Coordinates of C-alpha atoms and ligand atoms in Angstrom, one line a residue:
M282 CA -0.2 0.0 0.2
A283 CA 1.2 3.4 -0.4
E284 CA 3.3 5.5 2.5
F285 CA 2.2 7.9 3.2
T286 CA 2.3 10.8 6.4
P287 CA -1.2 12.1 7.1
Q288 CA -1.2 15.9 7.6
P289 CA -3.9 18.1 9.9
S290 CA -5.9 19.1 7.1
C291 CA -5.6 22.6 6.5
A292 CA -2.9 23.2 10.0
D293 CA -0.4 25.9 9.0
D294 CA 0.5 28.8 8.5
V295 CA 0.7 28.9 4.2
D296 CA -1.8 30.2 2.2
H297 CA -4.3 27.1 1.1
N298 CA -6.0 29.7 -1.2
N299 CA -3.1 30.7 -2.5
L300 CA 0.3 28.1 -2.8
T301 CA 2.9 28.7 -5.6
V302 CA 2.7 25.5 -8.6
K303 CA 6.4 24.8 -6.2
Q304 CA 5.2 24.9 -2.8
A305 CA 2.0 22.7 -3.4
S306 CA 4.7 20.4 -5.7
Q307 CA 7.3 20.3 -2.5
R308 CA 3.9 19.2 -0.7
I309 CA 3.7 16.8 -2.1
H310 CA 6.9 15.1 -2.3
D311 CA 7.5 15.7 0.7
L312 CA 4.0 14.0 2.5
L313 CA 4.8 10.3 0.1
S314 CA 7.9 8.3 -0.6
P315 CA 7.8 4.7 -2.5
I316 CA 5.5 1.6 -2.1
S317 CA 7.1 -1.4 -0.3
G318 CA 6.4 -3.8 -2.7
W319 CA 7.8 -6.1 -4.9
Q320 CA 8.6 -8.8 -7.8
K321 CA 11.2 -10.4 -9.8
V322 CA 9.9 -10.5 -13.3
S323 CA 12.3 -11.5 -16.7
L324 CA 13.4 -8.9 -18.5
R325 CA 11.2 -8.1 -21.0
Q326 CA 9.1 -7.7 -18.2
A327 CA 10.6 -5.0 -16.6
L328 CA 10.2 -2.6 -19.4
G329 CA 8.9 0.6 -18.3
Q330 CA 8.9 -1.0 -14.3
V331 CA 10.9 1.2 -11.5
L332 CA 14.3 -1.2 -10.6
H333 CA 13.9 -2.4 -6.4
Q334 CA 17.5 -3.0 -6.6
S335 CA 20.5 -2.0 -7.8
V336 CA 21.9 -4.3 -11.1
V337 CA 25.3 -4.8 -10.2
S338 CA 27.3 -6.5 -13.3
P339 CA 28.3 -9.7 -12.4
R340 CA 31.2 -9.8 -15.1
Q341 CA 33.2 -7.9 -18.1
V342 CA 32.0 -6.3 -21.0
P343 CA 33.5 -7.1 -22.9
P344 CA 33.9 -10.6 -21.8
Y345 CA 36.9 -10.6 -23.5
D346 CA 40.0 -8.5 -25.6
N347 CA 38.2 -8.3 -29.6
S348 CA 38.5 -7.0 -32.3
A349 CA 37.1 -3.7 -33.6
M350 CA 38.1 -3.7 -37.4
D351 CA 37.8 -6.4 -39.7
G352 CA 41.8 -6.9 -40.0
Y353 CA 44.6 -8.5 -39.0
A354 CA 46.0 -9.5 -35.4
F355 CA 49.4 -9.7 -34.3
R356 CA 51.8 -8.8 -31.4
S357 CA 52.7 -5.5 -30.5
D358 CA 57.4 -6.6 -30.3
D359 CA 57.3 -6.6 -33.8
I360 CA 55.7 -3.2 -35.1
K361 CA 58.8 -1.9 -36.7
K362 CA 58.7 1.9 -39.0
A363 CA 55.8 1.0 -42.6
P364 CA 57.0 -0.7 -44.4
F365 CA 57.3 -4.1 -42.4
S366 CA 55.3 -7.7 -43.3
L367 CA 53.9 -10.9 -41.0
K368 CA 52.9 -13.2 -41.6
N369 CA 49.3 -14.7 -41.4
V370 CA 48.7 -17.8 -40.1
G371 CA 45.0 -18.4 -39.2
V372 CA 42.0 -17.2 -39.3
A373 CA 39.6 -15.9 -36.6
F374 CA 35.4 -15.1 -36.3
A375 CA 33.0 -13.9 -34.4
G376 CA 32.2 -16.7 -32.4
K377 CA 35.4 -18.7 -33.3
P378 CA 38.4 -18.1 -31.7
Y379 CA 41.6 -18.2 -33.5
Q380 CA 43.0 -21.7 -31.7
G381 CA 46.9 -21.9 -32.8
Q382 CA 50.0 -19.6 -31.2
V383 CA 50.8 -16.7 -33.8
E384 CA 54.5 -16.4 -33.0
A385 CA 56.4 -13.3 -33.7
G386 CA 56.1 -12.4 -37.4
Q387 CA 52.7 -13.5 -37.7
C388 CA 49.1 -13.1 -38.4
V389 CA 46.1 -14.1 -38.0
R390 CA 42.9 -12.5 -39.9
I391 CA 40.9 -11.6 -37.6
M392 CA 36.8 -10.0 -37.9
T393 CA 35.0 -7.7 -36.3
G394 CA 33.9 -8.3 -32.9
A395 CA 36.4 -11.6 -33.1
K396 CA 38.1 -13.0 -30.0
I397 CA 41.8 -11.2 -29.7
P398 CA 44.2 -14.2 -30.1
D399 CA 46.5 -15.1 -27.5
D400 CA 49.5 -13.5 -27.8
C401 CA 48.7 -10.8 -30.1
D402 CA 47.6 -7.6 -28.6
T403 CA 47.2 -5.4 -32.1
V404 CA 45.0 -5.5 -34.8
V405 CA 45.5 -3.4 -38.6
M406 CA 42.7 -2.0 -40.7
Q407 CA 42.9 -4.5 -43.6
E408 CA 42.1 -1.5 -46.0
Q409 CA 45.8 0.1 -44.9
I410 CA 47.3 -3.6 -45.7
E411 CA 48.8 -5.2 -48.7
A412 CA 48.0 -8.4 -49.4
H413 CA 50.4 -10.9 -50.8
E414 CA 49.8 -15.3 -51.1
Q415 CA 50.7 -15.1 -47.2
T416 CA 52.2 -12.7 -46.4
I417 CA 51.0 -9.2 -45.5
T418 CA 52.4 -5.8 -46.2
L419 CA 51.6 -2.6 -44.0
H420 CA 52.1 0.7 -45.3
T421 CA 50.9 2.8 -42.8
D422 CA 52.7 3.0 -38.8
V423 CA 50.8 1.5 -36.4
T424 CA 50.0 1.5 -32.7
A425 CA 50.4 -1.0 -30.0
G426 CA 47.4 -2.1 -29.1
Q427 CA 45.4 -0.1 -31.4
N428 CA 42.1 -1.1 -33.4
V429 CA 41.4 -3.5 -29.5
R430 CA 38.9 -3.7 -27.4
L431 CA 39.8 -4.6 -24.5
A432 CA 38.0 -7.0 -21.4
G433 CA 36.1 -5.0 -18.6
E434 CA 36.1 -1.8 -21.0
D435 CA 32.8 -1.2 -21.5
I436 CA 32.3 -2.0 -17.8
D437 CA 33.4 -4.3 -15.6
C438 CA 32.7 -6.9 -12.7
G439 CA 31.1 -5.5 -10.1
D440 CA 30.4 -1.6 -11.6
T441 CA 26.2 -0.7 -10.9
V442 CA 25.6 -0.7 -13.5
L443 CA 21.7 0.4 -13.1
P444 CA 20.4 2.1 -9.6
A445 CA 17.7 1.8 -7.7
G446 CA 14.7 3.5 -9.1
R447 CA 15.4 3.4 -12.7
R448 CA 12.6 3.1 -14.7
I449 CA 13.7 1.0 -17.5
T450 CA 14.2 1.6 -21.2
A451 CA 15.0 -0.4 -23.8
A452 CA 19.0 0.0 -23.7
D453 CA 18.7 -1.3 -20.3
L454 CA 16.5 -4.1 -21.5
G455 CA 19.8 -4.3 -24.1
L456 CA 22.6 -3.6 -21.6
L457 CA 21.2 -6.6 -19.5
A458 CA 21.2 -8.2 -21.8
S459 CA 25.1 -8.0 -22.4
L460 CA 25.7 -9.0 -19.1
G461 CA 23.7 -12.7 -19.6
I462 CA 20.7 -10.9 -16.2
A463 CA 17.4 -12.5 -17.1
E464 CA 15.7 -11.8 -14.1
V465 CA 15.8 -8.6 -12.3
V466 CA 13.9 -6.9 -8.5
T467 CA 11.0 -4.2 -9.7
Y468 CA 8.7 -2.4 -7.9
R469 CA 5.7 -3.9 -8.2
P470 CA 3.5 -1.2 -10.5
L471 CA 1.2 1.2 -8.8
R472 CA -3.0 0.6 -9.2
V473 CA -4.2 4.0 -9.5
A474 CA -8.4 4.0 -9.7
F475 CA -10.0 6.9 -11.7
F476 CA -13.7 7.7 -12.4
S477 CA -15.9 10.9 -13.4
T478 CA -18.0 13.0 -11.8
G479 CA -20.4 15.1 -13.1
D480 CA -24.5 14.5 -14.3
E481 CA -23.8 16.3 -17.0
L482 CA -21.6 13.5 -19.0
C483 CA -22.4 10.4 -21.0
G484 CA -20.3 7.9 -22.0
L485 CA -19.4 6.6 -26.1
G486 CA -21.8 4.9 -27.5
E487 CA -24.4 7.3 -25.2
N488 CA -26.8 9.4 -27.4
L489 CA -26.2 12.2 -26.3
G490 CA -29.0 14.2 -24.0
D491 CA -30.1 17.8 -23.5
G492 CA -27.4 19.2 -21.9
Q493 CA -24.4 16.5 -22.4
I494 CA -21.3 16.1 -22.8
Y495 CA -19.0 13.5 -23.7
D496 CA -16.8 12.3 -20.9
S497 CA -12.6 13.0 -22.2
N498 CA -11.2 13.0 -19.5
R499 CA -11.2 9.1 -18.6
Y500 CA -9.9 8.2 -22.0
T501 CA -7.2 11.4 -21.1
L502 CA -6.5 9.7 -17.8
F503 CA -6.3 6.5 -19.4
G504 CA -3.9 7.9 -21.7
M505 CA -1.4 9.4 -19.0
L506 CA -1.8 7.2 -16.5
S507 CA -1.1 3.7 -19.0
Q508 CA 2.9 5.3 -19.9
L509 CA 3.4 4.9 -16.6
N510 CA 2.9 0.9 -16.5
I511 CA 0.7 1.2 -14.1
D512 CA -2.8 -1.0 -13.4
V513 CA -4.8 1.0 -14.2
I514 CA -8.8 0.4 -12.2
D515 CA -11.6 3.5 -14.8
M516 CA -15.0 3.7 -12.8
G517 CA -17.0 4.9 -15.0
V518 CA -18.7 8.3 -14.3
V519 CA -20.2 8.6 -10.9
P520 CA -23.0 10.7 -10.3
D521 CA -23.3 14.7 -8.3
N522 CA -24.5 12.9 -5.8
K523 CA -23.0 12.7 -1.5
A524 CA -24.0 9.5 -1.5
A525 CA -22.7 8.3 -5.5
L526 CA -19.6 9.5 -4.0
R527 CA -19.4 7.9 -1.3
I528 CA -19.7 4.3 -2.4
A529 CA -17.0 5.2 -5.1
L530 CA -14.5 6.8 -3.3
Q531 CA -15.4 3.9 -0.2
Q532 CA -14.6 0.6 -3.3
A533 CA -12.1 2.5 -4.8
S534 CA -9.4 3.0 -1.4
A535 CA -10.5 -0.6 -1.0
D536 CA -9.1 -1.6 -4.1
A537 CA -5.7 1.3 -5.6
D538 CA -3.4 2.4 -4.0
V539 CA -4.3 5.8 -5.5
I540 CA -7.3 6.9 -6.8
I541 CA -7.7 9.7 -8.8
S542 CA -11.0 11.8 -9.5
S543 CA -12.0 15.0 -12.4
G544 CA -15.2 17.3 -12.1
G545 CA -16.8 18.7 -8.3
V546 CA -13.9 20.4 -6.5
S547 CA -14.8 23.4 -7.3
V548 CA -17.2 26.0 -6.1
G549 CA -20.5 24.7 -7.8
D550 CA -23.6 23.5 -5.8
A551 CA -23.0 20.2 -7.4
D552 CA -19.5 20.1 -5.8
Y553 CA -19.5 17.6 -2.6
V554 CA -15.8 15.5 -3.3
K555 CA -14.5 17.6 -0.9
D556 CA -17.1 17.1 1.6
I557 CA -17.0 13.6 0.9
L558 CA -12.5 12.8 0.8
A559 CA -13.0 14.7 4.0
E560 CA -15.5 12.6 6.0
L561 CA -13.5 9.3 4.5
G562 CA -10.8 10.3 5.0
Q563 CA -8.0 13.4 5.8
V564 CA -8.6 16.4 2.7
N565 CA -5.8 19.2 2.0
F566 CA -8.0 21.4 -0.7
W567 CA -5.8 23.6 -2.1
K568 CA -6.4 26.0 -4.8
I569 CA -3.0 26.4 -7.0
A570 CA -1.9 30.2 -8.1
M571 CA -1.7 28.8 -12.1
R572 CA -3.9 28.3 -14.4
P573 CA -5.7 26.2 -16.2
G574 CA -6.2 23.7 -13.2
R575 CA -6.7 26.5 -10.1
P576 CA -8.8 23.3 -7.6
L577 CA -6.6 21.0 -6.7
A578 CA -8.2 18.4 -3.7
F579 CA -5.0 16.2 -2.3
G580 CA -6.3 13.7 0.6
Q581 CA -5.9 10.3 1.2
I582 CA -9.0 7.7 2.4
D583 CA -7.0 5.2 4.2
E584 CA -4.4 3.6 2.9
A585 CA -5.7 4.8 -0.8
M586 CA -4.2 8.7 -1.9
F587 CA -6.5 10.7 -3.6
F588 CA -6.3 13.7 -6.6
G589 CA -9.2 15.4 -6.8
L590 CA -8.7 17.2 -9.5
P591 CA -10.8 19.9 -11.0
G592 CA -13.2 18.7 -14.3
N593 CA -11.9 20.8 -17.7
P594 CA -10.5 19.2 -19.6
V595 CA -7.1 20.6 -20.4
S596 CA -6.6 21.6 -16.7
V597 CA -7.1 18.0 -15.6
M598 CA -3.4 16.9 -18.2
V599 CA -2.1 20.0 -16.9
T600 CA -2.7 19.3 -13.2
F601 CA -2.0 15.5 -13.4
Y602 CA 1.4 16.0 -15.2
Q603 CA 2.2 19.2 -12.5
F604 CA 1.6 17.3 -9.4
V605 CA 0.1 13.3 -10.3
Q606 CA 2.9 12.6 -12.9
P607 CA 5.3 13.2 -9.9
A608 CA 3.9 11.5 -7.3
L609 CA 2.7 8.5 -9.0
K610 CA 5.9 8.9 -9.9
R611 CA 7.3 8.6 -6.5
L612 CA 5.3 6.1 -5.3
A613 CA 6.5 4.0 -7.6
G614 CA 9.2 4.1 -6.1
E615 CA 10.9 6.2 -8.6
T616 CA 14.3 9.4 -8.8
D617 CA 13.0 11.4 -10.9
T618 CA 15.2 13.5 -12.0
G619 CA 12.7 16.3 -12.7
P620 CA 11.3 17.6 -16.1
I621 CA 13.0 18.6 -19.1
I622 CA 12.8 23.1 -19.4
V623 CA 15.0 24.6 -22.7
E624 CA 14.2 28.7 -22.4
V625 CA 13.5 29.2 -26.7
P626 CA 12.3 33.0 -27.7
C627 CA 8.2 33.0 -28.7
D628 CA 7.0 33.5 -32.4
N629 CA 4.6 35.6 -31.1
A630 CA 3.2 37.8 -28.2
I631 CA 1.8 36.6 -25.1
K632 CA -0.7 38.3 -22.9
K633 CA -0.7 37.8 -19.1
R634 CA -1.5 38.8 -15.9
A635 CA 1.2 38.7 -12.8
G636 CA -0.4 36.5 -9.8
R637 CA -0.4 32.8 -11.5
F638 CA 1.8 30.5 -12.8
E639 CA 0.7 29.5 -16.7
F640 CA 0.7 26.3 -18.3
Q641 CA 0.3 27.9 -22.1
R642 CA 0.3 24.9 -24.6
G643 CA 3.0 25.5 -27.0
I644 CA 4.2 23.7 -30.7
L645 CA 7.7 23.4 -30.6
F646 CA 9.6 23.7 -33.9
R647 CA 12.1 25.3 -36.0
N648 CA 12.3 28.1 -38.5
N649 CA 13.1 28.6 -41.5
E650 CA 16.0 29.0 -40.2
G651 CA 16.6 26.4 -38.4
Q652 CA 16.3 28.1 -35.3
L653 CA 14.4 26.8 -32.5
R654 CA 11.2 28.5 -32.0
V655 CA 7.7 27.9 -29.5
S656 CA 4.6 29.4 -30.4
T657 CA 1.1 28.3 -28.6
T658 CA -1.7 26.3 -30.3
G659 CA -3.7 29.7 -29.7
A660 CA -7.0 30.0 -28.0
Q661 CA -6.0 28.8 -24.5
G662 CA -9.1 28.2 -22.5
S663 CA -8.9 25.2 -20.4
G664 CA -12.0 23.6 -21.5
I665 CA -10.2 23.5 -25.5
L666 CA -8.9 20.2 -25.9
R667 CA -7.7 20.6 -28.9
S668 CA -4.9 23.1 -27.2
M669 CA -3.5 20.6 -25.5
S670 CA -3.7 17.8 -28.5
M671 CA -2.4 19.6 -31.2
A672 CA 0.5 21.0 -28.5
N673 CA 4.1 19.4 -28.1
C674 CA 5.4 21.3 -25.0
F675 CA 3.7 23.4 -22.5
I676 CA 5.5 27.0 -22.3
L677 CA 6.1 28.0 -18.8
L678 CA 5.2 31.3 -17.9
D679 CA 5.4 31.6 -13.8
E680 CA 3.6 34.0 -11.6
N681 CA 5.9 37.4 -11.6
C682 CA 5.4 37.5 -15.7
D683 CA 2.9 40.5 -17.1
G684 CA 2.3 39.5 -20.0
L685 CA 5.3 38.9 -23.2
S686 CA 6.1 40.6 -26.7
A687 CA 7.6 38.6 -29.6
G688 CA 10.5 36.9 -30.0
S689 CA 11.0 36.8 -26.5
L690 CA 12.6 34.0 -24.3
V691 CA 10.4 31.8 -23.0
N692 CA 10.9 28.5 -21.3
V693 CA 9.3 26.0 -22.3
Q694 CA 8.8 22.0 -21.3
P695 CA 7.9 19.1 -24.6
F696 CA 6.1 16.3 -24.2
A697 CA 8.7 14.7 -25.6
G698 CA 9.5 12.3 -22.3
L699 CA 6.5 13.9 -20.2
V700 CA 4.2 12.3 -22.5
Ligands
AMP870 P1 -16.6 21.0 -12.9 O1 -14.7 20.9 -12.6 O2 -16.7 19.4 -12.0 O3 -17.8 22.4 -12.0 O4 -16.1 20.7 -14.0 C1 -15.7 22.0 -14.8 C2 -16.3 21.7 -16.5 O5 -15.4 20.6 -16.7 C3 -17.7 21.4 -17.1 O6 -17.7 22.1 -17.6 C4 -17.6 19.7 -16.9 O7 -18.4 20.2 -17.9 C5 -16.0 20.2 -17.6 N1 -16.0 18.2 -17.6 C6 -16.2 17.9 -15.6 N2 -15.2 16.6 -16.5 C7 -15.8 16.3 -17.3 C8 -15.7 15.2 -18.2 N3 -14.9 14.0 -17.5 N4 -15.1 15.3 -19.6 C9 -15.6 16.7 -20.1 N5 -15.7 17.6 -19.3 C10 -15.3 17.3 -18.0
MG871 MG1 -19.4 18.6 -12.0

């Protein structure tokens, strides 16, 4: 189950109606620690999972000295000023080492990756020699040890190759395979239950009634969660009534490490999430000085953590990426290195008032001169999901920013690696 340190609601002197993005992120971070469950999994299964134990190399990579080139292997004692000749006494293929001796004045034809024969330590590229029957003549100067990849050059026995907390990538799978490692110990996947709230919400496949809209938040949430290798529990749409919400939250807290809802956290007459959360567990309700996505309920029901996201579709995605995703990574055991942020000129002017942090949706591109630029996706309303779909980055406008003229430098958080 999730590790969570309950906090008395609103018990300190921070203004809960106006937390900065940084304060809110820090608080979520401080309240969480990784889950304790782990599992042994086969290598392919480990893709996208988080290492619970560091991986220490049981062997050297490469495991033996081998040739970096197609050419001829010989003893460095034989190096003379070019030109000089050597007698070819055999051949070494990758996977089929040369078994004989190599005496002074001799060489062995060798392929890339083949084991360097005993007594040899230097390779000359085949392009740099002239071959006459059993003799080769070297016309360029050579250096002792050249074109040889030494045993243990990449990884030595006992080296930590992957640290605990690392989310395993395709390159890591190859790296582990190169060490002969067939199983690793990872954190067990998080279980996350999510649902939408709202009487106006209609499921796919149903006809839209008067005053209804299709529920899109459950689909963006499903997509965002699936990218984190999470076991998702889709609880559907919960109507705007206290009893239904109570049942949904109780059920979710029994099944999941984390519960995420969207909608019903504002100050409308049908916004009950906060009340029911307070009744069933602990609640930290924050208004964050940000746009979009101002209200965020954060708390705990029994062992499960709860995030009550706003209902507007763009707010859901922005608050997920800024607060929920880092929290899920932390719970899942990942040592998150934080987002990559780049500073680029913005092609268009941006209107903004100081006071709130804005996450505008942007398109990062190269202009005709090959320079990296960003532009906004246009209208930035928190209900305009198309702005997220078109975007490939967030444009980060901090609390102090009071608008930008075209060409100003802005911080940008690319979706690559985030989304
Ligand atoms: P709320 O936070 O419940 O007041 O909702 C804010 C806005 O987001 C309203 O316009 C809702 O209709 C809309 N909304 C809430 N939930 C969803 C959802 N699951 N899919 C699409 N729009 C939603
Ligand atoms: Mg609602």
